[in-house]
Amino acid sequence: MELFVAINSFFLLLALAVNLGLAIFVFLKNPQEETNRFFSYLMGATSLWILSFLLFLNVNSVEWVLLLRRLTPVGSALIAGVLLYFSLVFPSSKKTYSFWIKLICLLPGFLFSFISIFTAWMVRGYYVTDVNYLFLGRPLFGWAYQFYSLYFIIYFFLGLGILIRKYILAKDRAKLQIFYLLFGVSVAGICGVVASLLLPLLGMPRLFTVGPPFTLIMAYFATHAMVRYKLLNIEDFVRHGILFLFATAAAVGTFAVILIGQWTFLFSFYVVLANLMLGLLVLFQHPRNKINLSFFLITIGIVLWTIGVHIFWNSANLGLVFFGGKLAFLGAAGIPSFLLLFSLAFPKQLKPISRYHWSLIVFPLMLFPSLIFSNLILKEVASLAGGVQRIYGAAYPLFSLYYLFYLGLFFYNLFIKERALTGISRIQVRYVFLAFGLACSIAVTTNLILPLFGLGTFSFIGPHATIILVGVLAYAILKHRLMSVEVVIQRSTVYGTATLLIMALYALAVIVSETFFRKMMGYSSLVITAAAALLIAVVYQPLVKSFQNLTDRLFFRGRYDYQETLREISHKIAAVIQLEELSKLIVSSFIDTMKVSEISFLLLDKDHEHFCSTAISLPRYKKIEIDVSSPIISWLSASKDILVRDEIEDEISHQEVGGEGGKLRQHSLQEVGDEMDRLGISVWVPIVSKDSLIGIIALGNKLSGDVFTTEDLGLLSTLASQTAVALDNARLYDEVVNMKEYSEKILQSMVSGVLTVDTKGRVVTYNSMAEQITGRKKLEVLGKACEDIWGKRGMISNIIENTLSKAKSYVNFESNLASPEKGLVPVAFSSTLLFDHAGKKLGALITIQDLSEVKELEDKVRQADKLGALATMAAGMAHEIKNPLSSMKVLSQLLPKKIDDPDYRKKLGEIIPREINRIDKIVESLLGFARATTLSFEPTDITEILEENLKYFEAQAADSDVKIIRDYAKLPLIEVDRSQISQVFSNLILNALQSMSGGGELKVVTKLGKAVEGITQNIKIQVTDSGYGIAEEKLKKLF
C-alpha cells in the first residue's frame, strides 16, 4: 500500500503541475479570447480537483479526513459546467452567448460545490477502516450526491456531444484540433468518472484516488494539438510552454514536498524534473530525428535511475527497497545503448549507421532487462545495522563491463567527430563531451567502481550528478543552439525564477519557525513569519537585478534591449531617404547591434540579373556579387524567410531521404549550404517588397562566437521589413528627384515662358524663357503674388485671376506685355487650371509665347506682298506708257515728211495731247500709290465713314435692286487713315454691288472687338453680300 500511495501521489502531483501550468500558460497567451479563458478555467478546475485528491490521499488526521473528502467533488462539479460552456465556444468564439446561457452552464457547478463544502447533503459522514491509510475509508453519501452525479454525467456527456457534432461539421485544421481535444477529454473523463464517481457509488472506494491522474491523457493530447495544429492559436508552445509547465511543476512540487515534509526527495525531484524538461524540449524540436529521440531516451533512463535510487535509499520496506534497486538498474541499463546511438548521429552522421552498430544498440536493450528481472544483476537486498546491503547477481560484472565499454565507444565517437567537424558543430561536440564526461566520471565511480570494492553507500550520488549534465547542456543550448534547440531567457523568466526563490525562502522560514524556534525555543511563528516577509520586501529587487546580471554575463554578453534597439534603428531609418545614406545606416546599425564579423548589403541591379553589394567604405564590410539564379537567391525568393547556415546544416542532418522528392530536397539543401560556405556568409536576411526580393542583408558570424538566437532573427526580420519600406521610399525619392530634374530640363528648354501659381496667385514655377519675355528675374518672382509683381491690372494678373476664380482657360490670347527691358512685347497667353489626383485645385499654369519674331515676319511678308504688287503694277504701267509712246514715236518719225500736210498736223494735234494726258494719268496713279504708303492716323468715327460711302452708292444699289442693311454698334473713336479706310470701304461696297447685278442684299455690321482690362483693343466690321463670291484660287492673292 505504501508503494501505491507513493506512485499515486507522484502521478497526482505530476497531473496537478501539468494541468495548472497549462491553465496559466493558455490564459496568459490571450486572456481577451473567450476560448482561451474557458480552456484555462477548465484546466484550473481540473487542477483543483487533482489537488483535493492529493490532499485526501495523504491525509493523516482523522479530524481532517471528512472535510477533505467533501472537497473532492468541488473540482469535478466545476469541470462539468465549464466543459459544457467551453464546448459551445470552441474552437472559435465568434458567436456570443447570452448571460443566461452562461448561468445555466456554470451555476450548478458552484451550487454543488457550496453544498458539498458547507452542508452534509453530499457527504454526511466518513467511515474509517484503516487509521494508517485514511483514504481507504467509506464515505456516507447524502441525498444530494445522486443529483450531483446525475448533473455531472449529463453536463459532461452533453459537452462531449457538442464537441462530436462540431468535429463532424469542421474542416481542415479545426477538425484535427477538435479531434485531439475531444479524444483526450473523453478518455480522461470516462476513466475519471468510472474510478472516482461510479466505483464509490458501488461501494468500491479503494481506487477512488486513481481517477485524476487520467487527466494527464487530456493534457498530453491538448499539448500535442498545440504543437502540431496550433490549438487555441498557440504557436510557440515548444519554446515557451514546456518551460512554463516545468516551472509550474517545480513550484508545485517544491510546496508539496515542503507540506509533506519529504525533504530528502526535493533534490531528487529537481534532478528528475530538470532531466525530463531537457529531454522533452529536445524531443519536441525534432521528434523523428535520431539525435533528439536518442537524447530523450537517455533522459528517461536517467529519470528512472534517479527515482529508483531515491526509493532504494529512502524506503523502510525491504520490498520497496528491492523494487527501487531494480528500477534504478532498469533505467540505467538503457543509457549506454542510447548514448552509442546519440554519438553516431550527433551532430551529424559522418556515415550511415551500419547493421553492426544497430546490433550493438538493440542487443543490450533486450538482454539486460531480462537479466534484471531474473535477479542476475541485483540478487537481493538485506537490512543490516549499517543500512541496506545489496547482494549482486552473477551478471553484475557483465553489466559493469557493458557500461564501461559503451561509454568508451561513446567518447571515442565524439573524439573522432571533434576532429572531423568544424565551426559550430565542433563547439557543440565539445560541450557534449564535457557534459557527459563530468557526469559519467562521477556516476561510474560511485555506482560501478566503488560497489565492486564493497563501497555502495555512495551510489545515490550517481544519478544526482546528472544535474551537471543538464547544466552544461542547457548552457550549450542557450549559447550554441545545441541539438537545434533554442531557449530564450526573457525578463519574465528572470522575475519568475526570482519569485520562486523568494517563495521557497519564505516557506523555509515558516517551516524553520514551526519545527525549530517554536518547539525548541518557544518563539511564536508569527514573529518569524513577519521577519521573513520583511526580508522578502528588502531582498526581492536586488535579487532580481543580481539574477538578471548573472544570466546576462553567462549567456548574453553585450545583450541588447530588443524593443529599444528596434525603436532606435527604426527612427534612424525613417529619417533617411537617400539610398547611399540609407545603405551606410543599415550596415553600421547591424554591425553595432549584432557585433558581426562581416556584413554586406546587396541590392538588385537595374538589369535584374545580379544582386550586388552597394558601394560602402566601412570596416568589416564585404563586397559580394551573386547571380539571381543562385541557389541562395532561389531559396530566399521562395521562402521569403531568413536563411541561417546552422539551420540548413540541421535540416540536412534531419532530412529523411526517401523517394525522388526527398532526394531533390536533400540536393537543394546541399547546394544552398555549399553556396553559403563559398561566400563565407552564415546569415542571409531577405528584404521583400510587394512579394518580390529586392535586397539582402548578409551577415557573418558573431565576433563572440555566439549563435543567432530567435530574438536576433526576430529583430533582423523586423528591421528587414522596415528596410524594405525605406528602400521603396528611397527609390521613390530618387525617381521623384530624377523626374524633377528631367521636368526642370524640359521646362528650361521650352521656347515659351512657363509659370505656375498656387491657389493664392503666388508664383511657384518660373522658367528662363519667362524671364526673357517678362524681363523679370526668377529670384524677384518666385513665392510672390502676381499682383505684387505686375500690378493688380496687369495682363498676367488678370489672366491668372480669371483662370483661378472663373475657371476660364485662355488659348493663344494675343496681347502686349510691358517689359522693363524691351518695352511692349507682343505675346500670346494660354492658361489652364491644375488639379491633384483627387480633383482638388492646386493652382494654374500659364504659358507666354513671344510673338515679336512672328510679328516681324508678318511685316516682312506684307512688305514682300507689297513689293510683288508694285512690280506687277510697274509692269502694267510700263505696258500702258509704252502704248501712247509708240503712237507719239510714229508721229514724230513722220513729222519731217508730213509737216506741211494739214491732215497730219490735225492728227498730231489730236493724238499727242491725248497720249500725254494718258501718260500723265498713269504717273498720277503711281504717285497716289506712293503717297498711300505714308499713312496719317487720326481719331475717327468709323461709323461716319461707312455711312458716307453707303450713301454715295445708294443710287447704284437701288438701280441693281440691292437692299442695304445696317447694324451698327456703339463704337469708340479709333485711330485710322481716313482716306485709306474710306477707299477700303468704297472698294468693298463697289465689289459687292458688282457681284449682285441681279439684285441681292448687302449687310454692313460693326462690333466691338477684344477688350483687355475693360479697354477695347479693336473693332470688327463685316461687309456681307449675297453675290457669287470670289474664286478659291484668287482668295490667296487678296491683301
mmCIF file of C-alpha atoms in Angstrom, residues 366-599:
data_model
loop_
_atom_site.group_PDB
_atom_site.id
_atom_site.type_symbol
_atom_site.label_atom_id
_atom_site.label_comp_id
_atom_site.label_asym_id
_atom_site.label_seq_id
_atom_site.Cartn_x
_atom_site.Cartn_y
_atom_site.Cartn_z
ATOM 1 C CA MET A 366 16.835 -6.897 -24.938
ATOM 2 C CA LEU A 367 19.406 -8.627 -22.735
ATOM 3 C CA PHE A 368 19.753 -6.578 -19.582
ATOM 4 C CA PRO A 369 16.070 -6.031 -18.711
ATOM 5 C CA SER A 370 15.633 -9.802 -18.712
ATOM 6 C CA LEU A 371 18.727 -10.172 -16.519
ATOM 7 C CA ILE A 372 17.430 -7.520 -14.118
ATOM 8 C CA PHE A 373 14.034 -9.142 -13.668
ATOM 9 C CA SER A 374 15.761 -12.514 -13.309
ATOM 10 C CA ASN A 375 17.672 -11.166 -10.304
ATOM 11 C CA LEU A 376 21.007 -11.816 -12.069
ATOM 12 C CA ILE A 377 22.239 -8.269 -11.607
ATOM 13 C CA LEU A 378 20.680 -7.321 -8.264
ATOM 14 C CA LYS A 379 20.059 -10.576 -6.463
ATOM 15 C CA GLU A 380 18.559 -9.329 -3.219
ATOM 16 C CA VAL A 381 18.770 -6.692 -0.502
ATOM 17 C CA ALA A 382 19.269 -7.222 3.188
ATOM 18 C CA SER A 383 18.781 -4.957 6.184
ATOM 19 C CA LEU A 384 21.876 -4.633 8.326
ATOM 20 C CA ALA A 385 22.799 -2.457 11.243
ATOM 21 C CA GLY A 386 24.711 -0.102 8.992
ATOM 22 C CA GLY A 387 21.895 0.166 6.462
ATOM 23 C CA VAL A 388 20.737 -1.764 3.439
ATOM 24 C CA GLN A 389 23.094 -4.297 1.958
ATOM 25 C CA ARG A 390 22.914 -5.069 -1.772
ATOM 26 C CA ILE A 391 23.760 -8.523 -2.959
ATOM 27 C CA TYR A 392 24.677 -8.522 -6.654
ATOM 28 C CA GLY A 393 23.990 -11.384 -9.022
ATOM 29 C CA ALA A 394 26.269 -13.229 -11.386
ATOM 30 C CA ALA A 395 25.638 -10.806 -14.281
ATOM 31 C CA TYR A 396 26.683 -7.647 -12.402
ATOM 32 C CA PRO A 397 30.304 -7.763 -13.701
ATOM 33 C CA LEU A 398 28.907 -8.121 -17.238
ATOM 34 C CA PHE A 399 26.687 -5.112 -16.600
ATOM 35 C CA SER A 400 29.706 -3.103 -15.391
ATOM 36 C CA LEU A 401 31.776 -4.170 -18.388
ATOM 37 C CA TYR A 402 28.904 -3.272 -20.721
ATOM 38 C CA TYR A 403 28.757 0.181 -19.162
ATOM 39 C CA LEU A 404 32.482 0.836 -19.410
ATOM 40 C CA PHE A 405 32.776 -0.478 -22.972
ATOM 41 C CA TYR A 406 29.837 1.501 -24.319
ATOM 42 C CA LEU A 407 30.891 4.674 -22.573
ATOM 43 C CA GLY A 408 34.310 4.197 -24.175
ATOM 44 C CA LEU A 409 32.656 3.889 -27.598
ATOM 45 C CA PHE A 410 30.558 6.952 -26.864
ATOM 46 C CA PHE A 411 33.529 9.180 -26.032
ATOM 47 C CA TYR A 412 35.610 7.708 -28.868
ATOM 48 C CA ASN A 413 32.937 8.612 -31.424
ATOM 49 C CA LEU A 414 32.720 12.145 -30.002
ATOM 50 C CA PHE A 415 36.515 12.445 -30.180
ATOM 51 C CA ILE A 416 36.524 11.401 -33.864
ATOM 52 C CA LYS A 417 33.767 13.901 -34.704
ATOM 53 C CA GLU A 418 35.502 16.701 -32.822
ATOM 54 C CA ARG A 419 38.475 16.145 -35.118
ATOM 55 C CA ALA A 420 36.419 15.866 -38.307
ATOM 56 C CA LEU A 421 33.924 18.705 -37.848
ATOM 57 C CA THR A 422 34.405 22.453 -37.892
ATOM 58 C CA GLY A 423 32.608 25.571 -36.775
ATOM 59 C CA ILE A 424 29.539 25.414 -34.586
ATOM 60 C CA SER A 425 29.334 21.612 -34.931
ATOM 61 C CA ARG A 426 32.779 21.190 -33.329
ATOM 62 C CA ILE A 427 31.800 23.537 -30.487
ATOM 63 C CA GLN A 428 28.621 21.538 -29.846
ATOM 64 C CA VAL A 429 30.588 18.260 -29.739
ATOM 65 C CA ARG A 430 32.959 19.757 -27.183
ATOM 66 C CA TYR A 431 30.101 20.810 -24.914
ATOM 67 C CA VAL A 432 28.509 17.352 -25.105
ATOM 68 C CA PHE A 433 31.877 15.735 -24.380
ATOM 69 C CA LEU A 434 32.358 17.985 -21.365
ATOM 70 C CA ALA A 435 28.813 17.497 -20.017
ATOM 71 C CA PHE A 436 28.745 13.712 -20.286
ATOM 72 C CA GLY A 437 32.402 13.440 -19.263
ATOM 73 C CA LEU A 438 31.802 15.188 -15.941
ATOM 74 C CA ALA A 439 28.539 13.358 -15.182
ATOM 75 C CA CYS A 440 29.782 9.911 -16.276
ATOM 76 C CA SER A 441 33.071 10.147 -14.421
ATOM 77 C CA ILE A 442 31.192 10.735 -11.151
ATOM 78 C CA ALA A 443 28.452 8.170 -11.844
ATOM 79 C CA VAL A 444 30.852 5.411 -12.940
ATOM 80 C CA THR A 445 32.996 5.960 -9.871
ATOM 81 C CA THR A 446 30.138 5.944 -7.349
ATOM 82 C CA ASN A 447 27.838 3.374 -8.954
ATOM 83 C CA LEU A 448 30.174 0.908 -10.712
ATOM 84 C CA ILE A 449 33.748 1.022 -9.424
ATOM 85 C CA LEU A 450 33.178 1.641 -5.714
ATOM 86 C CA PRO A 451 30.434 -1.050 -5.391
ATOM 87 C CA LEU A 452 32.912 -3.601 -6.786
ATOM 88 C CA PHE A 453 35.029 -2.898 -3.687
ATOM 89 C CA GLY A 454 32.057 -3.076 -1.360
ATOM 90 C CA LEU A 455 31.577 0.692 -1.107
ATOM 91 C CA GLY A 456 27.978 1.048 -2.283
ATOM 92 C CA THR A 457 26.946 3.726 0.166
ATOM 93 C CA PHE A 458 27.794 6.453 -2.344
ATOM 94 C CA SER A 459 25.592 5.121 -5.165
ATOM 95 C CA PHE A 460 22.938 7.787 -4.508
ATOM 96 C CA ILE A 461 25.405 10.384 -5.873
ATOM 97 C CA GLY A 462 25.490 8.911 -9.404
ATOM 98 C CA PRO A 463 22.073 9.916 -10.747
ATOM 99 C CA HIS A 464 22.160 13.253 -8.935
ATOM 100 C CA ALA A 465 25.431 14.092 -10.700
ATOM 101 C CA THR A 466 23.419 14.350 -13.926
ATOM 102 C CA ILE A 467 22.418 17.822 -12.756
ATOM 103 C CA ILE A 468 25.886 18.809 -14.023
ATOM 104 C CA LEU A 469 24.988 17.263 -17.366
ATOM 105 C CA VAL A 470 21.762 19.260 -17.505
ATOM 106 C CA GLY A 471 23.529 22.488 -16.549
ATOM 107 C CA VAL A 472 26.293 22.222 -19.168
ATOM 108 C CA LEU A 473 23.901 21.157 -21.932
ATOM 109 C CA ALA A 474 21.476 23.942 -21.013
ATOM 110 C CA TYR A 475 24.340 26.414 -21.313
ATOM 111 C CA ALA A 476 25.263 24.937 -24.717
ATOM 112 C CA ILE A 477 21.664 25.174 -25.866
ATOM 113 C CA LEU A 478 21.460 28.834 -24.869
ATOM 114 C CA LYS A 479 24.815 29.720 -26.370
ATOM 115 C CA HIS A 480 25.124 27.444 -29.390
ATOM 116 C CA ARG A 481 21.625 26.061 -30.105
ATOM 117 C CA LEU A 482 22.677 22.529 -29.217
ATOM 118 C CA MET A 483 20.611 19.806 -30.947
ATOM 119 C CA SER A 484 18.685 22.561 -32.801
ATOM 120 C CA VAL A 485 17.067 23.635 -29.540
ATOM 121 C CA GLU A 486 16.736 27.278 -28.710
ATOM 122 C CA VAL A 487 15.535 28.695 -25.432
ATOM 123 C CA VAL A 488 15.003 32.404 -24.923
ATOM 124 C CA ILE A 489 15.617 33.687 -21.406
ATOM 125 C CA GLN A 490 13.276 36.631 -21.165
ATOM 126 C CA ARG A 491 12.777 39.143 -18.388
ATOM 127 C CA SER A 492 9.632 37.288 -17.316
ATOM 128 C CA THR A 493 11.750 34.173 -16.772
ATOM 129 C CA VAL A 494 14.091 36.108 -14.530
ATOM 130 C CA TYR A 495 11.274 37.561 -12.449
ATOM 131 C CA GLY A 496 9.561 34.189 -12.254
ATOM 132 C CA THR A 497 12.710 32.418 -11.076
ATOM 133 C CA ALA A 498 13.411 35.131 -8.534
ATOM 134 C CA THR A 499 9.839 34.883 -7.283
ATOM 135 C CA LEU A 500 10.137 31.109 -6.883
ATOM 136 C CA LEU A 501 13.344 31.559 -4.909
ATOM 137 C CA ILE A 502 11.674 34.131 -2.663
ATOM 138 C CA MET A 503 8.676 31.851 -2.119
ATOM 139 C CA ALA A 504 10.982 28.955 -1.273
ATOM 140 C CA LEU A 505 12.851 31.134 1.224
ATOM 141 C CA TYR A 506 9.559 32.227 2.774
ATOM 142 C CA ALA A 507 8.327 28.651 3.044
ATOM 143 C CA LEU A 508 11.666 27.633 4.548
ATOM 144 C CA ALA A 509 11.355 30.415 7.117
ATOM 145 C CA VAL A 510 7.866 29.259 8.084
ATOM 146 C CA ILE A 511 8.993 25.628 8.397
ATOM 147 C CA VAL A 512 12.013 26.558 10.451
ATOM 148 C CA SER A 513 9.851 28.680 12.720
ATOM 149 C CA GLU A 514 7.452 25.793 13.212
ATOM 150 C CA THR A 515 9.983 22.990 13.683
ATOM 151 C CA PHE A 516 12.812 24.719 15.463
ATOM 152 C CA PHE A 517 12.043 28.026 17.123
ATOM 153 C CA ARG A 518 8.559 27.168 18.282
ATOM 154 C CA LYS A 519 9.305 23.690 19.582
ATOM 155 C CA MET A 520 12.737 24.252 20.991
ATOM 156 C CA MET A 521 12.791 27.911 21.949
ATOM 157 C CA GLY A 522 9.107 28.698 22.390
ATOM 158 C CA TYR A 523 9.051 31.644 19.988
ATOM 159 C CA SER A 524 5.878 32.478 18.171
ATOM 160 C CA SER A 525 5.940 31.550 14.497
ATOM 161 C CA LEU A 526 4.188 34.836 13.738
ATOM 162 C CA VAL A 527 7.379 36.722 14.612
ATOM 163 C CA ILE A 528 9.454 34.629 12.232
ATOM 164 C CA THR A 529 6.818 34.900 9.515
ATOM 165 C CA ALA A 530 6.725 38.687 9.839
ATOM 166 C CA ALA A 531 10.525 38.816 9.771
ATOM 167 C CA ALA A 532 10.556 36.613 6.669
ATOM 168 C CA ALA A 533 8.020 38.883 4.957
ATOM 169 C CA LEU A 534 10.139 41.939 5.791
ATOM 170 C CA LEU A 535 13.231 40.179 4.459
ATOM 171 C CA ILE A 536 11.401 39.390 1.216
ATOM 172 C CA ALA A 537 10.436 43.034 0.749
ATOM 173 C CA VAL A 538 14.070 44.071 1.224
ATOM 174 C CA VAL A 539 15.869 41.491 -0.935
ATOM 175 C CA TYR A 540 13.371 40.992 -3.788
ATOM 176 C CA GLN A 541 14.523 43.732 -6.142
ATOM 177 C CA PRO A 542 18.272 43.254 -5.518
ATOM 178 C CA LEU A 543 17.810 39.515 -6.069
ATOM 179 C CA VAL A 544 16.048 40.098 -9.375
ATOM 180 C CA LYS A 545 18.764 42.509 -10.504
ATOM 181 C CA SER A 546 21.541 40.151 -9.472
ATOM 182 C CA PHE A 547 19.905 37.224 -11.229
ATOM 183 C CA GLN A 548 19.446 39.284 -14.399
ATOM 184 C CA ASN A 549 23.101 40.359 -14.342
ATOM 185 C CA LEU A 550 24.164 36.753 -13.813
ATOM 186 C CA THR A 551 22.187 35.477 -16.809
ATOM 187 C CA ASP A 552 23.482 38.327 -18.943
ATOM 188 C CA ARG A 553 27.085 37.514 -18.070
ATOM 189 C CA LEU A 554 26.626 33.810 -18.613
ATOM 190 C CA PHE A 555 24.507 33.756 -21.736
ATOM 191 C CA PHE A 556 24.138 37.202 -23.275
ATOM 192 C CA ARG A 557 27.370 39.102 -23.020
ATOM 193 C CA GLY A 558 26.652 42.511 -24.527
ATOM 194 C CA ARG A 559 22.936 41.822 -24.652
ATOM 195 C CA TYR A 560 20.759 44.475 -26.228
ATOM 196 C CA ASP A 561 17.258 45.621 -25.421
ATOM 197 C CA TYR A 562 15.152 44.286 -28.313
ATOM 198 C CA GLN A 563 12.421 46.935 -28.201
ATOM 199 C CA GLU A 564 14.791 49.836 -27.578
ATOM 200 C CA THR A 565 17.134 48.727 -30.366
ATOM 201 C CA LEU A 566 14.247 48.293 -32.751
ATOM 202 C CA ARG A 567 12.869 51.715 -31.857
ATOM 203 C CA GLU A 568 16.228 53.464 -32.311
ATOM 204 C CA ILE A 569 17.108 51.867 -35.640
ATOM 205 C CA SER A 570 13.557 52.319 -36.964
ATOM 206 C CA HIS A 571 13.674 56.005 -36.057
ATOM 207 C CA LYS A 572 17.008 56.423 -37.855
ATOM 208 C CA ILE A 573 15.854 54.522 -40.940
ATOM 209 C CA ALA A 574 12.643 56.556 -41.163
ATOM 210 C CA ALA A 575 14.662 59.796 -41.186
ATOM 211 C CA VAL A 576 16.804 58.824 -44.211
ATOM 212 C CA ILE A 577 15.543 58.840 -47.785
ATOM 213 C CA GLN A 578 18.709 58.888 -49.848
ATOM 214 C CA LEU A 579 19.832 55.419 -50.910
ATOM 215 C CA GLU A 580 23.537 55.899 -50.190
ATOM 216 C CA GLU A 581 22.952 57.249 -46.677
ATOM 217 C CA LEU A 582 20.372 54.526 -46.028
ATOM 218 C CA SER A 583 22.848 51.808 -47.021
ATOM 219 C CA LYS A 584 25.506 53.172 -44.669
ATOM 220 C CA LEU A 585 22.998 53.488 -41.829
ATOM 221 C CA ILE A 586 21.742 49.927 -42.212
ATOM 222 C CA VAL A 587 25.238 48.444 -42.370
ATOM 223 C CA SER A 588 26.571 50.431 -39.402
ATOM 224 C CA SER A 589 23.441 49.660 -37.341
ATOM 225 C CA PHE A 590 23.760 45.924 -37.883
ATOM 226 C CA ILE A 591 27.486 45.980 -37.135
ATOM 227 C CA ASP A 592 26.926 47.851 -33.871
ATOM 228 C CA THR A 593 23.884 45.825 -32.781
ATOM 229 C CA MET A 594 24.771 42.289 -33.790
ATOM 230 C CA LYS A 595 28.564 42.614 -33.426
ATOM 231 C CA VAL A 596 29.097 40.557 -36.578
ATOM 232 C CA SER A 597 32.457 39.755 -38.137
ATOM 233 C CA GLU A 598 31.387 40.959 -41.585
ATOM 234 C CA ILE A 599 28.363 42.309 -43.371
#
